[in-house]
Amino acid sequence: MQATLTKPKSGNKDAFVSKFMQDLTAKNPGEKEFHQAVQEVVESLVPVLERHPEFKKAKILDRIVEPERAILFRVPWMDDKGEIHIQKGYRVEFNSAIGPYKGGLRFHPSVNIGILKFLGFEQVFKNSLTTLPMGGGKGGCDFDPKGKSDAEVMRFCQSFMSELFRHIGPNTDVPAGDIGVGGREIGFLFGQYKKLTNRFDSVLTGKGLNWGGSLIRPEATGYGCVYFAAEALATRGESFKGKKVAVSGSGNVAQYAVEKVNQLGGKAVTMSDSNGYIVDEDGINPEKLAYVMELKNVKRGRIKEYVSKFPKAQYHDGTGVWNVKVDVALPCATQNELNGKDAETLIKNGCICVAEGANMPSTPEAVEVFVHKKILYGPGKAANAGGVATSGLEMSQNAIRMNWSREEVDRHLHNIMKSIHKTCVDTAKEYGQPDNYVMGANIGGFLKVATSMMDQGLV
Ligand code: NDP
């Protein structure tokens, strides 16, 4: 999916952003999603650069948009019929000023260097917001796990790791899952890493519980997104109780967002996949959610099948999920899945809060609508940081060779989401734009990384 960049407006600030974006676009041609992610951040940072001329002098902004390292590699694998396929593998090690590179791997046919640079760039700010010592990175491959046998996925993962292993390590770069990379893939990747290195390291997160994984890691991104939304709602005396909620996606993040909405007394009424969406006005209760989890995680089927099992629900082809009348929207599928028109429709229908489980699911036009209309809008780098935060907690548990209980990890996660929310609110207020979570998240995430880069000299 594509989005257009917002047009530069008049004034000094806009002239600066415009010039910066022109240079960035010329240096990184064709990387639309990366340009989009950078533009949003740079627009927020103008007042910071005015307050901190030392950042300008040290060219922190020019340095922070350039990955420290990007690796591109061949991934050959053989399917069950003996046919050979060649994919493109990547790891973008974006910024290590505050800790080892940390960020997921995405396996999806749409993966290219521009998408991974946008994700890696966002990850730098997100990881900084978590309060944990993690730098930012992202990787992946244009491999499509859909319709592949377990044996094919295993051979592919082994081939992918046969190159990746030499670039990662528990104190260097620690990948995790993302779209198309769940527990099954992390298992195959870890097995191959261990075979090649003869080390049982905390080199990947999202591991199985029997071999170093953390309780609550699978739930963390979805739960964290709902915790963030609950904090935002509370600022206006609201809660999830009795609220109707639209969730997009039906993968890892969407599933646990629905679970937490139910637990907090809300009613999730939609889920989707890349073909279409279901609307269940009675609510996707725990029994129905268990069906979705089995359908998506085990049978690897399509969301359409939901209505055969629960015939009172409706299925629609396409991307109209944001036309459903709801109080809260949680986009949890993919980038640019919610455009300006969708944003207008949501608000017209009474939606008061949007929290992003996915990375950059709202187009710049949609963000502009949310910010302008002053609804509670939690951008992904803040609202979905619970996943990587819990990955950080998995690394801590591995380091001390201990496993924390479910309650303990959930308590840490909840506190981290509260702290991220507070950073966004306090920072936005400090910079004169209370309620602007975009500004709060971008500046809050940037300051710690920028200061650390200054401390570490020109590297
Ligand atoms: P999954 O692969 O588990 O699920 C992805 C979901 O999004 C599926 O329902 C998928 O549908 C749908 N989807 C994927 N691509 C598209 C597309 N082009 N158009 C419409 N729908 C699409 O991934 P996750 O749940 O892990 O990730 C979802 C989002 O959350 C991503 O943006 C990811 O970067 C972000 N995220 C994930 C974290 C994690 O911990 N997993 C952490 C932070 C952010 P289909 O089955 O048809 O492909």
Coordinates of C-alpha atoms and ligand atoms in Angstrom, one line a residue:
M1 CA 0.0 0.0 0.0
Q2 CA 1.2 3.5 -0.9
A3 CA 0.7 6.9 0.7
T4 CA 1.5 10.3 -0.5
L5 CA 3.7 12.6 1.6
T6 CA 2.0 15.6 3.0
K7 CA 2.7 18.8 1.0
P8 CA 5.2 21.1 2.6
K9 CA 3.5 24.2 4.0
S10 CA 4.9 27.7 4.1
G11 CA 7.2 29.2 6.8
N12 CA 10.7 28.6 8.1
K13 CA 9.9 25.3 9.7
D14 CA 8.4 24.0 6.5
A15 CA 11.2 25.3 4.4
F16 CA 13.7 23.4 6.7
V17 CA 11.6 20.1 6.5
S18 CA 11.1 20.5 2.8
K19 CA 14.9 20.9 2.1
F20 CA 15.8 18.1 4.5
M21 CA 13.2 15.8 2.8
Q22 CA 14.4 16.8 -0.7
D23 CA 18.0 15.8 0.2
L24 CA 16.9 12.6 1.9
T25 CA 14.7 11.6 -1.1
A26 CA 17.5 12.3 -3.5
K27 CA 19.9 10.1 -1.5
N28 CA 17.4 7.3 -0.9
P29 CA 15.4 7.2 -4.1
G30 CA 12.2 5.0 -4.4
E31 CA 12.0 4.3 -0.6
K32 CA 8.5 5.8 -0.1
E33 CA 7.8 4.3 3.3
F34 CA 11.1 5.4 4.6
H35 CA 10.6 9.0 3.4
Q36 CA 7.1 8.9 5.0
A37 CA 8.5 7.8 8.4
V38 CA 11.3 10.3 8.4
Q39 CA 9.1 13.2 7.4
E40 CA 6.8 12.7 10.3
V41 CA 9.7 12.6 12.7
V42 CA 11.6 15.6 11.2
E43 CA 8.4 17.7 11.4
S44 CA 8.2 17.0 15.1
L45 CA 11.8 17.7 15.8
V46 CA 12.1 21.3 14.5
P47 CA 11.4 22.8 17.9
V48 CA 14.0 20.5 19.5
L49 CA 16.7 21.6 17.0
E50 CA 15.8 25.2 17.8
R51 CA 16.2 24.5 21.5
H52 CA 19.4 22.5 21.0
P53 CA 21.7 24.1 18.5
E54 CA 24.4 21.6 19.5
F55 CA 22.4 18.8 17.8
K56 CA 22.3 20.9 14.6
K57 CA 26.0 21.5 14.7
A58 CA 26.8 17.9 15.3
K59 CA 24.4 16.9 12.4
I60 CA 22.6 14.5 14.6
L61 CA 19.5 14.5 12.4
D62 CA 21.5 13.8 9.2
R63 CA 23.3 11.0 11.1
I64 CA 20.2 9.4 12.7
V65 CA 18.5 8.9 9.3
E66 CA 21.5 6.9 7.9
P67 CA 21.6 3.3 9.1
E68 CA 24.9 2.3 10.7
R69 CA 25.0 -0.8 8.5
A70 CA 22.6 -2.6 6.1
I71 CA 23.3 -6.1 5.0
L72 CA 21.8 -7.6 1.8
F73 CA 22.2 -11.3 1.2
R74 CA 21.1 -14.2 -1.0
V75 CA 18.7 -16.8 0.5
P76 CA 18.5 -19.9 -1.7
W77 CA 16.0 -22.7 -0.7
M78 CA 14.4 -25.8 -2.1
D79 CA 10.6 -26.5 -2.1
D80 CA 9.0 -29.8 -1.5
K81 CA 9.0 -30.6 -5.2
G82 CA 12.8 -30.1 -5.5
E83 CA 12.5 -26.7 -7.2
I84 CA 15.0 -24.0 -6.2
H85 CA 14.0 -20.5 -5.2
I86 CA 16.2 -17.5 -4.5
Q87 CA 15.0 -14.7 -2.1
K88 CA 16.5 -11.4 -1.0
G89 CA 17.5 -11.3 2.7
Y90 CA 18.2 -8.1 4.7
R91 CA 19.3 -6.9 8.1
V92 CA 19.3 -3.1 8.7
E93 CA 21.3 -2.2 11.8
F94 CA 20.1 1.3 12.2
N95 CA 21.3 2.8 15.5
S96 CA 23.2 1.4 18.4
A97 CA 23.7 4.5 20.5
I98 CA 21.7 3.2 23.5
G99 CA 22.1 -0.6 23.2
P100 CA 22.5 -3.5 20.8
Y101 CA 20.4 -3.4 17.7
K102 CA 17.0 -4.8 18.4
G103 CA 14.0 -5.3 16.1
G104 CA 12.0 -7.9 14.3
L105 CA 12.3 -9.9 11.1
R106 CA 9.5 -9.7 8.5
F107 CA 8.8 -12.4 5.9
H108 CA 6.4 -11.1 3.4
P109 CA 6.6 -10.7 -0.4
S110 CA 6.4 -6.9 -0.1
V111 CA 9.6 -6.7 1.9
N112 CA 12.3 -4.4 0.3
I113 CA 15.1 -2.2 1.7
G114 CA 12.8 0.9 1.9
I115 CA 10.2 -0.9 4.0
L116 CA 12.9 -2.3 6.3
K117 CA 14.6 1.2 6.6
F118 CA 11.2 2.7 7.6
L119 CA 10.7 -0.1 10.2
G120 CA 14.3 0.2 11.5
F121 CA 14.1 4.0 11.8
E122 CA 10.8 3.8 13.7
Q123 CA 12.3 1.1 15.9
V124 CA 15.1 3.5 17.1
F125 CA 12.6 5.9 18.7
K126 CA 10.3 3.1 19.9
N127 CA 13.1 1.3 21.7
S128 CA 14.3 4.5 23.3
L129 CA 10.7 5.2 24.6
T130 CA 10.6 1.8 26.4
T131 CA 13.3 3.0 28.8
L132 CA 15.3 -0.2 28.1
P133 CA 18.8 -0.2 26.7
M134 CA 18.1 -1.3 23.1
G135 CA 19.2 0.2 19.8
G136 CA 17.1 -0.1 16.7
G137 CA 17.2 -2.6 13.7
K138 CA 15.0 -4.5 11.4
G139 CA 15.3 -7.3 8.9
G140 CA 13.5 -9.8 6.8
C141 CA 13.0 -11.3 3.4
D142 CA 10.6 -11.3 0.4
F143 CA 9.7 -14.9 1.2
D144 CA 6.0 -15.6 1.6
P145 CA 5.3 -18.2 4.3
K146 CA 1.7 -18.4 3.1
G147 CA 0.8 -21.8 1.7
K148 CA 4.3 -23.3 2.4
S149 CA 4.7 -26.6 4.3
D150 CA 6.4 -26.7 7.7
A151 CA 9.4 -28.4 6.0
E152 CA 9.7 -25.7 3.4
V153 CA 9.5 -22.9 6.1
M154 CA 12.2 -24.8 8.0
R155 CA 14.6 -25.1 5.0
F156 CA 14.0 -21.4 4.2
C157 CA 14.7 -20.3 7.8
Q158 CA 17.9 -22.4 7.9
S159 CA 19.2 -20.8 4.7
F160 CA 18.3 -17.3 6.0
M161 CA 20.1 -17.9 9.2
S162 CA 23.2 -19.4 7.4
E163 CA 24.1 -15.9 6.5
L164 CA 22.4 -13.8 9.2
F165 CA 24.3 -15.6 12.1
R166 CA 27.6 -13.9 11.4
H167 CA 26.0 -10.4 11.9
I168 CA 24.0 -11.0 15.1
G169 CA 24.7 -11.8 18.7
P170 CA 23.4 -11.2 22.2
N171 CA 25.4 -8.0 22.6
T172 CA 25.4 -7.0 19.0
D173 CA 22.0 -7.5 17.3
V174 CA 19.0 -9.4 18.7
P175 CA 16.2 -10.0 16.1
A176 CA 12.6 -11.0 16.9
G177 CA 9.4 -11.7 15.0
D178 CA 7.2 -9.5 12.9
I179 CA 4.7 -10.1 10.0
G180 CA 5.2 -13.7 8.9
V181 CA 7.6 -14.6 11.7
G182 CA 6.0 -16.2 14.7
G183 CA 7.0 -18.9 17.2
R184 CA 7.5 -21.6 14.4
E185 CA 9.9 -19.4 12.4
I186 CA 11.8 -18.2 15.5
G187 CA 12.3 -21.9 16.5
F188 CA 13.8 -22.9 13.2
L189 CA 16.0 -19.8 13.1
F190 CA 17.3 -20.4 16.6
G191 CA 18.0 -24.0 15.9
Q192 CA 20.2 -23.1 12.9
Y193 CA 22.0 -20.3 14.8
K194 CA 22.8 -22.7 17.6
K195 CA 24.1 -25.4 15.2
L196 CA 26.3 -22.9 13.3
T197 CA 27.8 -21.1 16.4
N198 CA 27.7 -23.9 19.0
R199 CA 26.3 -21.3 21.4
F200 CA 23.0 -21.1 23.3
D201 CA 22.7 -17.3 23.3
S202 CA 19.8 -14.9 23.9
V203 CA 20.3 -14.0 20.2
L204 CA 16.6 -14.0 19.3
T205 CA 13.5 -13.1 21.3
G206 CA 10.0 -14.6 21.0
K207 CA 11.6 -18.0 21.8
G208 CA 9.6 -21.0 23.0
L209 CA 9.0 -21.2 26.8
N210 CA 11.0 -24.4 27.2
W211 CA 14.1 -22.8 25.7
G212 CA 14.5 -19.3 27.0
G213 CA 11.3 -17.6 26.0
S214 CA 9.4 -15.2 28.2
L215 CA 5.8 -15.6 29.4
I216 CA 3.6 -12.8 27.9
R217 CA 5.9 -12.2 24.9
P218 CA 3.3 -13.4 22.4
E219 CA 0.7 -11.3 24.1
A220 CA 2.8 -8.2 24.6
T221 CA 2.3 -6.0 21.5
G222 CA -1.5 -6.4 21.5
Y223 CA -1.8 -6.1 25.3
G224 CA 0.5 -3.2 25.4
C225 CA -1.4 -1.3 22.7
V226 CA -4.6 -1.7 24.7
Y227 CA -2.9 -0.6 27.9
F228 CA -1.7 2.5 26.1
A229 CA -5.2 3.2 24.7
A230 CA -6.6 2.7 28.2
E231 CA -4.2 5.3 29.6
A232 CA -5.1 7.7 26.8
L233 CA -8.9 7.2 27.5
A234 CA -8.3 7.8 31.2
T235 CA -7.0 11.3 30.4
R236 CA -10.6 12.1 29.3
G237 CA -12.3 10.2 32.1
E238 CA -13.1 7.3 29.8
S239 CA -12.3 3.6 29.8
F240 CA -12.8 0.5 27.6
K241 CA -15.9 -0.5 29.6
G242 CA -18.8 -0.8 27.2
K243 CA -16.8 0.6 24.2
K244 CA -17.1 -0.9 20.8
V245 CA -13.7 -1.5 19.2
A246 CA -12.6 -2.1 15.6
V247 CA -9.4 -4.2 15.3
S248 CA -7.8 -4.8 11.9
G249 CA -5.6 -7.8 11.2
S250 CA -6.0 -11.3 12.7
G251 CA -2.3 -12.1 13.4
N252 CA -0.3 -12.0 16.6
V253 CA -0.9 -8.3 17.5
A254 CA -4.6 -8.3 16.6
Q255 CA -5.4 -11.5 18.4
Y256 CA -4.0 -10.3 21.8
A257 CA -5.5 -6.8 21.3
V258 CA -8.9 -8.4 21.1
E259 CA -8.2 -10.5 24.1
K260 CA -7.2 -7.5 26.3
V261 CA -10.1 -5.4 25.0
N262 CA -12.5 -8.2 26.2
Q263 CA -10.6 -8.4 29.6
L264 CA -11.1 -4.6 30.1
G265 CA -14.8 -4.8 29.4
G266 CA -14.8 -3.6 25.8
K267 CA -16.4 -5.3 22.8
A268 CA -14.2 -6.0 19.8
V269 CA -16.4 -6.3 16.7
T270 CA -14.0 -6.6 13.7
M271 CA -11.0 -8.5 12.6
S272 CA -9.4 -8.7 9.1
D273 CA -6.8 -10.2 6.8
S274 CA -5.4 -9.2 3.5
N275 CA -8.5 -10.4 1.7
G276 CA -11.3 -8.9 3.8
Y277 CA -12.9 -8.3 7.2
I278 CA -15.6 -9.7 9.5
V279 CA -18.0 -7.7 11.6
D280 CA -19.5 -9.4 14.6
E281 CA -21.9 -7.0 16.4
D282 CA -22.3 -9.5 19.3
G283 CA -18.5 -9.2 20.0
I284 CA -15.6 -11.5 19.4
N285 CA -15.8 -13.1 22.8
P286 CA -13.1 -15.4 24.2
E287 CA -14.6 -18.6 22.6
K288 CA -14.8 -16.9 19.2
L289 CA -11.2 -15.6 19.6
A290 CA -10.0 -19.1 20.4
Y291 CA -11.5 -20.2 17.1
V292 CA -9.6 -17.3 15.3
M293 CA -6.3 -18.3 16.9
E294 CA -6.7 -21.9 15.8
L295 CA -7.8 -20.8 12.3
K296 CA -4.9 -18.4 11.9
N297 CA -2.0 -20.0 13.9
V298 CA -2.6 -23.7 13.3
K299 CA -4.8 -24.2 10.2
R300 CA -3.3 -21.0 8.6
G301 CA -6.8 -20.3 7.1
R302 CA -8.5 -17.1 6.0
I303 CA -10.7 -14.8 8.3
K304 CA -13.6 -15.4 5.9
E305 CA -14.1 -18.8 7.5
Y306 CA -15.2 -17.1 10.7
V307 CA -18.7 -16.6 9.3
S308 CA -19.2 -20.3 8.5
K309 CA -18.6 -21.0 12.2
F310 CA -20.5 -17.9 13.6
P311 CA -23.2 -17.2 11.0
K312 CA -24.6 -14.1 12.7
A313 CA -21.4 -12.3 11.8
Q314 CA -20.8 -10.8 8.3
Y315 CA -17.8 -11.0 6.0
H316 CA -16.9 -8.3 3.5
D317 CA -14.1 -8.4 0.9
G318 CA -11.7 -5.5 0.8
T319 CA -10.5 -2.9 3.2
G320 CA -13.7 -1.3 4.5
V321 CA -13.1 -2.2 8.1
W322 CA -12.9 1.5 9.2
N323 CA -16.5 2.1 8.0
V324 CA -17.8 0.2 11.0
K325 CA -19.2 2.5 13.7
V326 CA -17.0 2.2 16.8
D327 CA -15.7 4.2 19.8
V328 CA -12.1 3.0 19.5
A329 CA -10.0 1.8 16.5
L330 CA -6.9 -0.4 16.8
P331 CA -5.1 -0.9 13.4
C332 CA -3.1 -4.0 13.9
A333 CA -2.3 -5.3 10.4
T334 CA 0.2 -3.3 8.3
Q335 CA 1.5 0.0 7.1
N336 CA -0.8 2.6 5.4
E337 CA -3.9 0.5 6.0
L338 CA -5.9 3.6 7.2
N339 CA -6.1 6.6 4.9
G340 CA -7.4 10.2 5.3
K341 CA -10.9 9.2 4.2
D342 CA -11.0 6.3 6.7
A343 CA -9.9 8.7 9.5
E344 CA -12.7 11.2 8.6
T345 CA -15.2 8.3 8.6
L346 CA -14.1 7.0 11.9
I347 CA -14.4 10.4 13.6
K348 CA -17.8 11.1 11.9
N349 CA -19.0 7.8 13.4
G350 CA -18.0 8.9 16.9
C351 CA -14.5 7.2 17.3
I352 CA -12.6 9.0 20.1
C353 CA -9.4 7.0 20.3
V354 CA -7.0 5.3 17.8
A355 CA -4.0 3.3 19.0
E356 CA -1.7 1.7 16.5
G357 CA -0.7 -1.9 17.1
A358 CA 0.8 -2.0 13.6
N359 CA 3.8 0.1 12.5
M360 CA 2.7 3.3 10.6
P361 CA -0.8 1.9 9.7
S362 CA -2.1 5.5 9.3
T363 CA -1.2 7.5 6.2
P364 CA 0.1 11.1 6.7
E365 CA -3.3 12.4 5.7
A366 CA -5.0 10.2 8.3
V367 CA -2.5 11.4 11.0
E368 CA -3.2 15.0 10.1
V369 CA -6.9 14.4 10.5
F370 CA -6.4 12.7 13.9
V371 CA -4.1 15.4 15.2
H372 CA -6.1 18.3 13.8
K373 CA -9.4 16.9 15.3
K374 CA -7.6 16.3 18.6
I375 CA -8.8 12.8 19.1
L376 CA -6.7 10.5 21.3
Y377 CA -4.2 9.2 18.7
G378 CA -1.4 6.9 19.9
P379 CA 1.2 6.4 17.1
G380 CA 2.7 3.0 16.6
K381 CA 6.2 3.8 17.9
A382 CA 4.5 4.5 21.3
A383 CA 1.4 2.3 21.3
N384 CA 3.0 -0.9 20.0
A385 CA 6.3 -0.7 21.9
G386 CA 5.1 -3.3 24.4
G387 CA 6.3 -6.1 22.1
V388 CA 9.9 -5.0 22.0
A389 CA 9.8 -4.0 25.6
T390 CA 8.9 -7.5 26.6
S391 CA 11.6 -8.8 24.2
G392 CA 13.9 -6.6 26.4
L393 CA 12.5 -8.4 29.5
E394 CA 13.2 -11.7 27.8
M395 CA 16.8 -10.7 27.3
S396 CA 17.0 -9.7 31.0
Q397 CA 15.6 -13.0 32.1
N398 CA 18.1 -14.9 29.9
A399 CA 21.0 -12.8 31.3
I400 CA 20.2 -13.7 34.9
R401 CA 19.1 -17.3 33.9
M402 CA 15.7 -16.9 35.6
N403 CA 12.1 -17.0 34.4
W404 CA 9.6 -14.5 35.8
S405 CA 6.0 -15.4 36.4
R406 CA 3.2 -14.3 34.0
E407 CA 2.0 -11.8 36.6
E408 CA 5.5 -10.3 37.0
V409 CA 6.1 -9.8 33.3
D410 CA 2.6 -8.4 32.8
R411 CA 3.2 -6.0 35.6
H412 CA 6.5 -4.8 34.0
L413 CA 4.8 -4.5 30.6
H414 CA 1.9 -2.5 32.1
N415 CA 4.2 -0.1 33.9
I416 CA 6.3 0.4 30.8
M417 CA 3.2 1.3 28.7
K418 CA 2.2 3.7 31.4
S419 CA 5.6 5.3 31.4
I420 CA 5.7 5.6 27.6
H421 CA 2.2 7.2 27.8
K422 CA 3.5 9.7 30.4
T423 CA 6.6 10.5 28.4
C424 CA 4.4 11.3 25.4
V425 CA 2.0 13.5 27.3
D426 CA 4.7 15.3 29.4
T427 CA 6.9 15.9 26.3
A428 CA 4.1 17.2 24.1
K429 CA 3.1 19.5 26.9
E430 CA 6.7 20.7 27.4
Y431 CA 6.9 21.6 23.7
G432 CA 3.6 23.5 23.7
Q433 CA 1.3 20.9 22.0
P434 CA -0.6 19.1 24.7
D435 CA -2.6 16.1 23.4
N436 CA -0.2 15.7 20.5
Y437 CA 1.1 12.2 21.0
V438 CA 2.9 12.2 17.7
M439 CA 5.1 15.0 18.8
G440 CA 5.4 13.6 22.3
A441 CA 6.6 10.2 21.0
N442 CA 9.0 11.5 18.4
I443 CA 10.7 14.0 20.7
G444 CA 10.6 11.7 23.7
G445 CA 12.3 8.9 21.8
F446 CA 14.8 11.2 20.0
L447 CA 16.2 13.0 23.0
K448 CA 17.8 10.0 24.7
V449 CA 19.3 8.7 21.4
A450 CA 20.6 12.2 20.3
T451 CA 22.2 12.9 23.7
S452 CA 23.9 9.4 23.6
M453 CA 25.2 10.0 20.1
M454 CA 26.7 13.4 21.3
D455 CA 28.4 11.6 24.2
Q456 CA 29.9 9.0 21.9
G457 CA 31.5 11.3 19.4
L458 CA 31.5 11.3 15.6
V459 CA 31.1 7.6 14.9
Ligands
NDP1 P1 1.2 -11.4 11.7 O1 1.9 -11.9 10.5 O2 1.0 -12.3 12.8 O3 -0.2 -10.8 11.2 C1 -0.3 -9.8 10.2 C2 -1.8 -9.5 10.0 O4 -1.9 -8.4 9.1 C3 -2.5 -10.7 9.3 O5 -3.9 -10.7 9.6 C4 -2.3 -10.3 7.8 O6 -3.2 -10.8 6.9 C5 -2.5 -8.8 7.9 N1 -1.7 -8.2 6.7 C6 -0.4 -8.3 6.5 N2 -0.1 -7.6 5.4 C7 -1.2 -7.1 4.9 C8 -1.5 -6.3 3.9 N3 -0.6 -5.9 3.0 N4 -2.8 -5.8 3.7 C9 -3.8 -6.2 4.6 N5 -3.5 -7.0 5.7 C10 -2.3 -7.4 5.8 O7 2.0 -10.1 12.1 P2 2.0 -9.3 13.4 O8 0.6 -9.3 14.0 O9 3.1 -9.7 14.2 O10 2.2 -7.8 12.9 C11 1.2 -6.9 12.6 C12 1.7 -5.4 12.6 O11 2.2 -5.2 14.0 C13 2.9 -5.1 11.7 O12 2.8 -3.8 11.3 C14 4.1 -5.3 12.6 O13 5.2 -4.6 12.1 C15 3.5 -4.7 13.9 N6 4.2 -5.0 15.1 C16 4.4 -6.3 15.5 C17 5.0 -6.6 16.7 C18 5.1 -8.0 17.2 O14 5.5 -8.2 18.3 N7 4.7 -9.1 16.4 C19 5.7 -5.6 17.5 C20 5.4 -4.2 17.1 C21 4.7 -4.0 15.9 P3 -2.8 -12.1 6.0 O15 -3.0 -13.3 7.0 O16 -3.8 -12.1 4.9 O17 -1.4 -11.9 5.6

